[in-house]
Short mmCIF file of C-alpha atoms and ligand atoms in Angstrom, two decimals:
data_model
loop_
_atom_site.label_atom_id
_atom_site.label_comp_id
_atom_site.label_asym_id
_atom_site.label_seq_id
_atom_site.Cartn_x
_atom_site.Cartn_y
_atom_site.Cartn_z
CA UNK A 1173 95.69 112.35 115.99
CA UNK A 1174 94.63 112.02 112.22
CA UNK A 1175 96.98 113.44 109.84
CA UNK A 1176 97.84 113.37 106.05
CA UNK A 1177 99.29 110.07 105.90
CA UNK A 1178 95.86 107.69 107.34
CA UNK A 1179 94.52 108.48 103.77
CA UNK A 1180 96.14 107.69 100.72
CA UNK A 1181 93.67 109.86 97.71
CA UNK A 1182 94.18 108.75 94.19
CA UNK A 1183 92.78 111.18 91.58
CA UNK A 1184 93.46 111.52 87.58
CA UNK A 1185 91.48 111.44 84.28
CA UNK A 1186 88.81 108.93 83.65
CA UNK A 1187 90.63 105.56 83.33
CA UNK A 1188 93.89 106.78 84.28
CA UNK A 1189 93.86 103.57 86.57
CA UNK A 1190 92.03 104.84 89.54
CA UNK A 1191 89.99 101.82 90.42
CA UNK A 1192 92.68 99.17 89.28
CA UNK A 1193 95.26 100.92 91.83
CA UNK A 1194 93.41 102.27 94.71
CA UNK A 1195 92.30 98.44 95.72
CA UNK A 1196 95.66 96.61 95.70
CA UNK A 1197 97.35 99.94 97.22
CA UNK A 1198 94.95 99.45 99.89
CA UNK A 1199 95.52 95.43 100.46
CA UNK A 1200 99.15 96.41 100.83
CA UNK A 1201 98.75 98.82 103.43
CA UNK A 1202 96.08 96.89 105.16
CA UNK A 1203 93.57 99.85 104.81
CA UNK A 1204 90.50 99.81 103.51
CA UNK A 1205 89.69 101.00 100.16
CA UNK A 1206 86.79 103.44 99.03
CA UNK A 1207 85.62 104.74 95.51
CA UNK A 1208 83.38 107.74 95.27
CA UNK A 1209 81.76 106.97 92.82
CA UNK A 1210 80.55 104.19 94.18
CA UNK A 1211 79.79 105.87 97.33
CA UNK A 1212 77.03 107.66 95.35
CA UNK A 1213 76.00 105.14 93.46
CA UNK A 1214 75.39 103.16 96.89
CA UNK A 1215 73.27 106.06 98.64
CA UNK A 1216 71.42 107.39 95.62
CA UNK A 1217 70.87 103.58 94.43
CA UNK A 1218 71.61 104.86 90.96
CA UNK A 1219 74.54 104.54 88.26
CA UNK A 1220 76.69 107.59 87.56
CA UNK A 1221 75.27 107.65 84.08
CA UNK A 1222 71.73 107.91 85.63
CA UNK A 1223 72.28 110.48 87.63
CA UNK A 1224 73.96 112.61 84.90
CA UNK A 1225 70.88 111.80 82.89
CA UNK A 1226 67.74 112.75 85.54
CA UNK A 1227 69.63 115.33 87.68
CA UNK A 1228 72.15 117.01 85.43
CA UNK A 1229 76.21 117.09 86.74
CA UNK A 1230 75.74 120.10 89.14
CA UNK A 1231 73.59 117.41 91.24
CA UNK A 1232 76.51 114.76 91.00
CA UNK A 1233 79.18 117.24 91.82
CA UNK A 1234 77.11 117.98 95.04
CA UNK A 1235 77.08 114.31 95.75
CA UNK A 1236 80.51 113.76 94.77
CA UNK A 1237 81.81 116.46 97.89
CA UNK A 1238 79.30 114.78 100.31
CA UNK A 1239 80.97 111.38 99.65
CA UNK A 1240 84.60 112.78 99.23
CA UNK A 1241 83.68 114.68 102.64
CA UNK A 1242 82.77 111.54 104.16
CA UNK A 1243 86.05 109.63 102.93
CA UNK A 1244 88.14 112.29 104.55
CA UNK A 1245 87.18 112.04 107.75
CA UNK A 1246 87.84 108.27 107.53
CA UNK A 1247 91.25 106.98 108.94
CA UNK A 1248 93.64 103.81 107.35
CA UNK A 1249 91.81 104.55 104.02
CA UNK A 1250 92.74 104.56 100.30
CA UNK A 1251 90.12 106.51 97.68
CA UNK A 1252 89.57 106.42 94.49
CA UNK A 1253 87.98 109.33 93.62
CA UNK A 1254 85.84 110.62 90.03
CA UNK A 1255 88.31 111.99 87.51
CA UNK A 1256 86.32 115.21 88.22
CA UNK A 1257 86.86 115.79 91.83
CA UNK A 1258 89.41 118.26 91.49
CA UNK A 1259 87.11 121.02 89.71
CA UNK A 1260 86.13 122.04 92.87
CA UNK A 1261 88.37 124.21 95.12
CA UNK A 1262 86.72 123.26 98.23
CA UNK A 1263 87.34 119.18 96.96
CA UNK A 1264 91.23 119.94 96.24
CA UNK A 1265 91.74 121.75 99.39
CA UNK A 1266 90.03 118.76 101.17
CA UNK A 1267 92.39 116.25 99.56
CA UNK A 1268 95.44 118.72 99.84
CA UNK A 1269 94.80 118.68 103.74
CA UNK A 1270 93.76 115.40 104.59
CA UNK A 1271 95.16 113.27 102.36
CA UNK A 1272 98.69 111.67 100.48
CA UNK A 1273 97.24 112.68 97.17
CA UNK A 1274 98.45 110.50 94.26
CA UNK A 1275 97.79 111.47 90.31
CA UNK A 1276 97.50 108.64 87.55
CA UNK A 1277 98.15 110.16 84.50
CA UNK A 1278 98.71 108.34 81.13
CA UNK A 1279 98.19 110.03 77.57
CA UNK A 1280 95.04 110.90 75.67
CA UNK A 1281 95.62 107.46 73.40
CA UNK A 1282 95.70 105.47 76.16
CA UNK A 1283 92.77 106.49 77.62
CA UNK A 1284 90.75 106.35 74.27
CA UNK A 1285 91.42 102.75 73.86
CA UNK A 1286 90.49 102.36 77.29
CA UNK A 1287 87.72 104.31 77.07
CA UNK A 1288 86.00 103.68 74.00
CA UNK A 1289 83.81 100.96 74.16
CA UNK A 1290 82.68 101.66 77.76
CA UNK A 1291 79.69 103.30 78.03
CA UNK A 1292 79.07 104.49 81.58
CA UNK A 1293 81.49 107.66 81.41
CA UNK A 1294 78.33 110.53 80.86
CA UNK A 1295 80.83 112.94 80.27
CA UNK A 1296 82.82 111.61 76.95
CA UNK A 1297 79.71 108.95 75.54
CA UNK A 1298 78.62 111.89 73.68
CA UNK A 1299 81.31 113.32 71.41
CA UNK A 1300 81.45 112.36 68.50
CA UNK A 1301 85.64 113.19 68.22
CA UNK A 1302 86.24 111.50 71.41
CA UNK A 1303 89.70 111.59 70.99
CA UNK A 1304 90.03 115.32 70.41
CA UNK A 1305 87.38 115.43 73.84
CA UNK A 1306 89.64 113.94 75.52
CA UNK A 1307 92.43 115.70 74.47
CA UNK A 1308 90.78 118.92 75.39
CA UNK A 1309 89.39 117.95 78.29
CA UNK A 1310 92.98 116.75 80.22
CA UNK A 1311 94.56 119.56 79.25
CA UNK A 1312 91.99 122.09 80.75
CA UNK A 1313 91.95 120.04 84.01
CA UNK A 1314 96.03 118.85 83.82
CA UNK A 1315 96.87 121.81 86.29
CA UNK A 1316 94.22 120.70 89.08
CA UNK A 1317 96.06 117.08 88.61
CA UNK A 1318 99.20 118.71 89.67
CA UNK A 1319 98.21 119.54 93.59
CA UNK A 1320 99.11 116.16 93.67
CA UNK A 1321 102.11 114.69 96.47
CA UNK A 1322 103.33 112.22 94.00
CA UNK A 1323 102.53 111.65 90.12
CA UNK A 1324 102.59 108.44 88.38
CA UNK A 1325 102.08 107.28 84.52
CA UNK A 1326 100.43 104.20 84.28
CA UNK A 1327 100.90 104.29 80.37
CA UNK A 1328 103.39 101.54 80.34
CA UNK A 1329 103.90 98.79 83.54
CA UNK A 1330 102.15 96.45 85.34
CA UNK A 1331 99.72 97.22 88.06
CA UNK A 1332 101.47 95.92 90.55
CA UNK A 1333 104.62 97.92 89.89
CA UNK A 1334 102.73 100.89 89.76
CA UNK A 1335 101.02 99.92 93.49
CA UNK A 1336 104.77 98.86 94.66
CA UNK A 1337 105.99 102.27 93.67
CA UNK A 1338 103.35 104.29 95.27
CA UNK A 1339 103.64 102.46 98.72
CA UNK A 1340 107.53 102.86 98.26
CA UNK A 1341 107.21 106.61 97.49
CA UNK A 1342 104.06 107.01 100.65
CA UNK A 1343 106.44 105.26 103.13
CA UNK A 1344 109.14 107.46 103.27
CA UNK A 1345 107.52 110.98 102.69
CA UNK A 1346 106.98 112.88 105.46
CA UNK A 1347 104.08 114.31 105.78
CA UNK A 1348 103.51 115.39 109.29
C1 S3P B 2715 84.06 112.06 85.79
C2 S3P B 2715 84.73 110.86 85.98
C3 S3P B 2715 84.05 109.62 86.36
C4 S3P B 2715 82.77 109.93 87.14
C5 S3P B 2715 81.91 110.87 86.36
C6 S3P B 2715 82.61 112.20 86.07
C7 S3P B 2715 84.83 113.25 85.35
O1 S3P B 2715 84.90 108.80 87.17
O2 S3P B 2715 83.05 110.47 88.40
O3 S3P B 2715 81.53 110.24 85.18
O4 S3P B 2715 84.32 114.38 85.45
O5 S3P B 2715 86.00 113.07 84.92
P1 S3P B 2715 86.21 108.03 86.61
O6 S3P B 2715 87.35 108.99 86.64
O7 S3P B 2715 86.39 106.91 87.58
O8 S3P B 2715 85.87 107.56 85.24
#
């Protein structure tokens, strides 16, 4: 029977660590490893930043529960999932239900530095104050980051340590 621990979901704010994590996590575990993201970019055949552009973000947040949909029902799976995901009731109750749910979180600075010179995030390559976007942003969303199992800063650390912790924390929570 499928239950909360075959999935391992990582969410958090754009470049929290997401897509550094989710891939080692999953070579750990021996699961596979899925990013929604590029789930949608794979079935539309477009970039994120495209599809923001031609079909607005009401089209990609469609897209974005098709594809988390589809992750849930897989089994022995980590996901990455768009620092978004969690606007959506319907997505958090998904990843509440199905999943060990895991939030990144670092601070606004180091997610500006990360952030700044990358230009495929459609939501924060148009402010002009990106750090005081960003600012604003996290906080609005930091309460949907807290249906989380487990949270972890990835601020300071290596990668790896950050991986080694999650596994160690994942192991020995029950979740049945
Ligand atoms: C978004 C985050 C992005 C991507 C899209 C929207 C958001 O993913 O899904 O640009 O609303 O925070 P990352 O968190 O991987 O940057």
């Amino acid at each position: 029977m499928s239950d909360k621990k075959d999935r391992i979901a990582l969410i958090g704010f754009m470049a929290t660590g997401k897509t550094t994590i989710g891939p080692r996590l999953a070579k750990e575990l021996n699961f596979d490893f899925i990013d929604t993201d590029e789930m949608i970019e794979q079935k539309t055949g477009l970039k994120i930043s495209e599809i923001f552009e031609r079909f607005g973000e009401k089209k990609f947040r469609e897209l974005e529960f098709s594809a988390l949909k589809e992750a849930m029902a897989m089994e022995k799976i980590v996901v990455s999932t768009g620092g978004g995901i969690i606007l959506s009731p319907i997505n958090r109750t998904l990843l509440q239900s199905k999943a060990f749910v895991v939030t990144l979180e670092c601070s606004p600075r180091t997610v500006y530095f990360r952030v700044k010179n990358n230009q495929n995030r459609p939501l924060l390559n148009k402010d002009k104050n990106l750090f005081k976007s960003i600012e604003k942003m996290m906080s609005e969303r930091s309460q949907f980051y807290d249906i989380c199992d487990y949270k972890i800063s990835t601020d300071r650390g290596s990668a790896n340590k950050c991986c080694n912790t999650i596994i160690e924390v994942y192991k020995k929570t029950d979740l049945r």
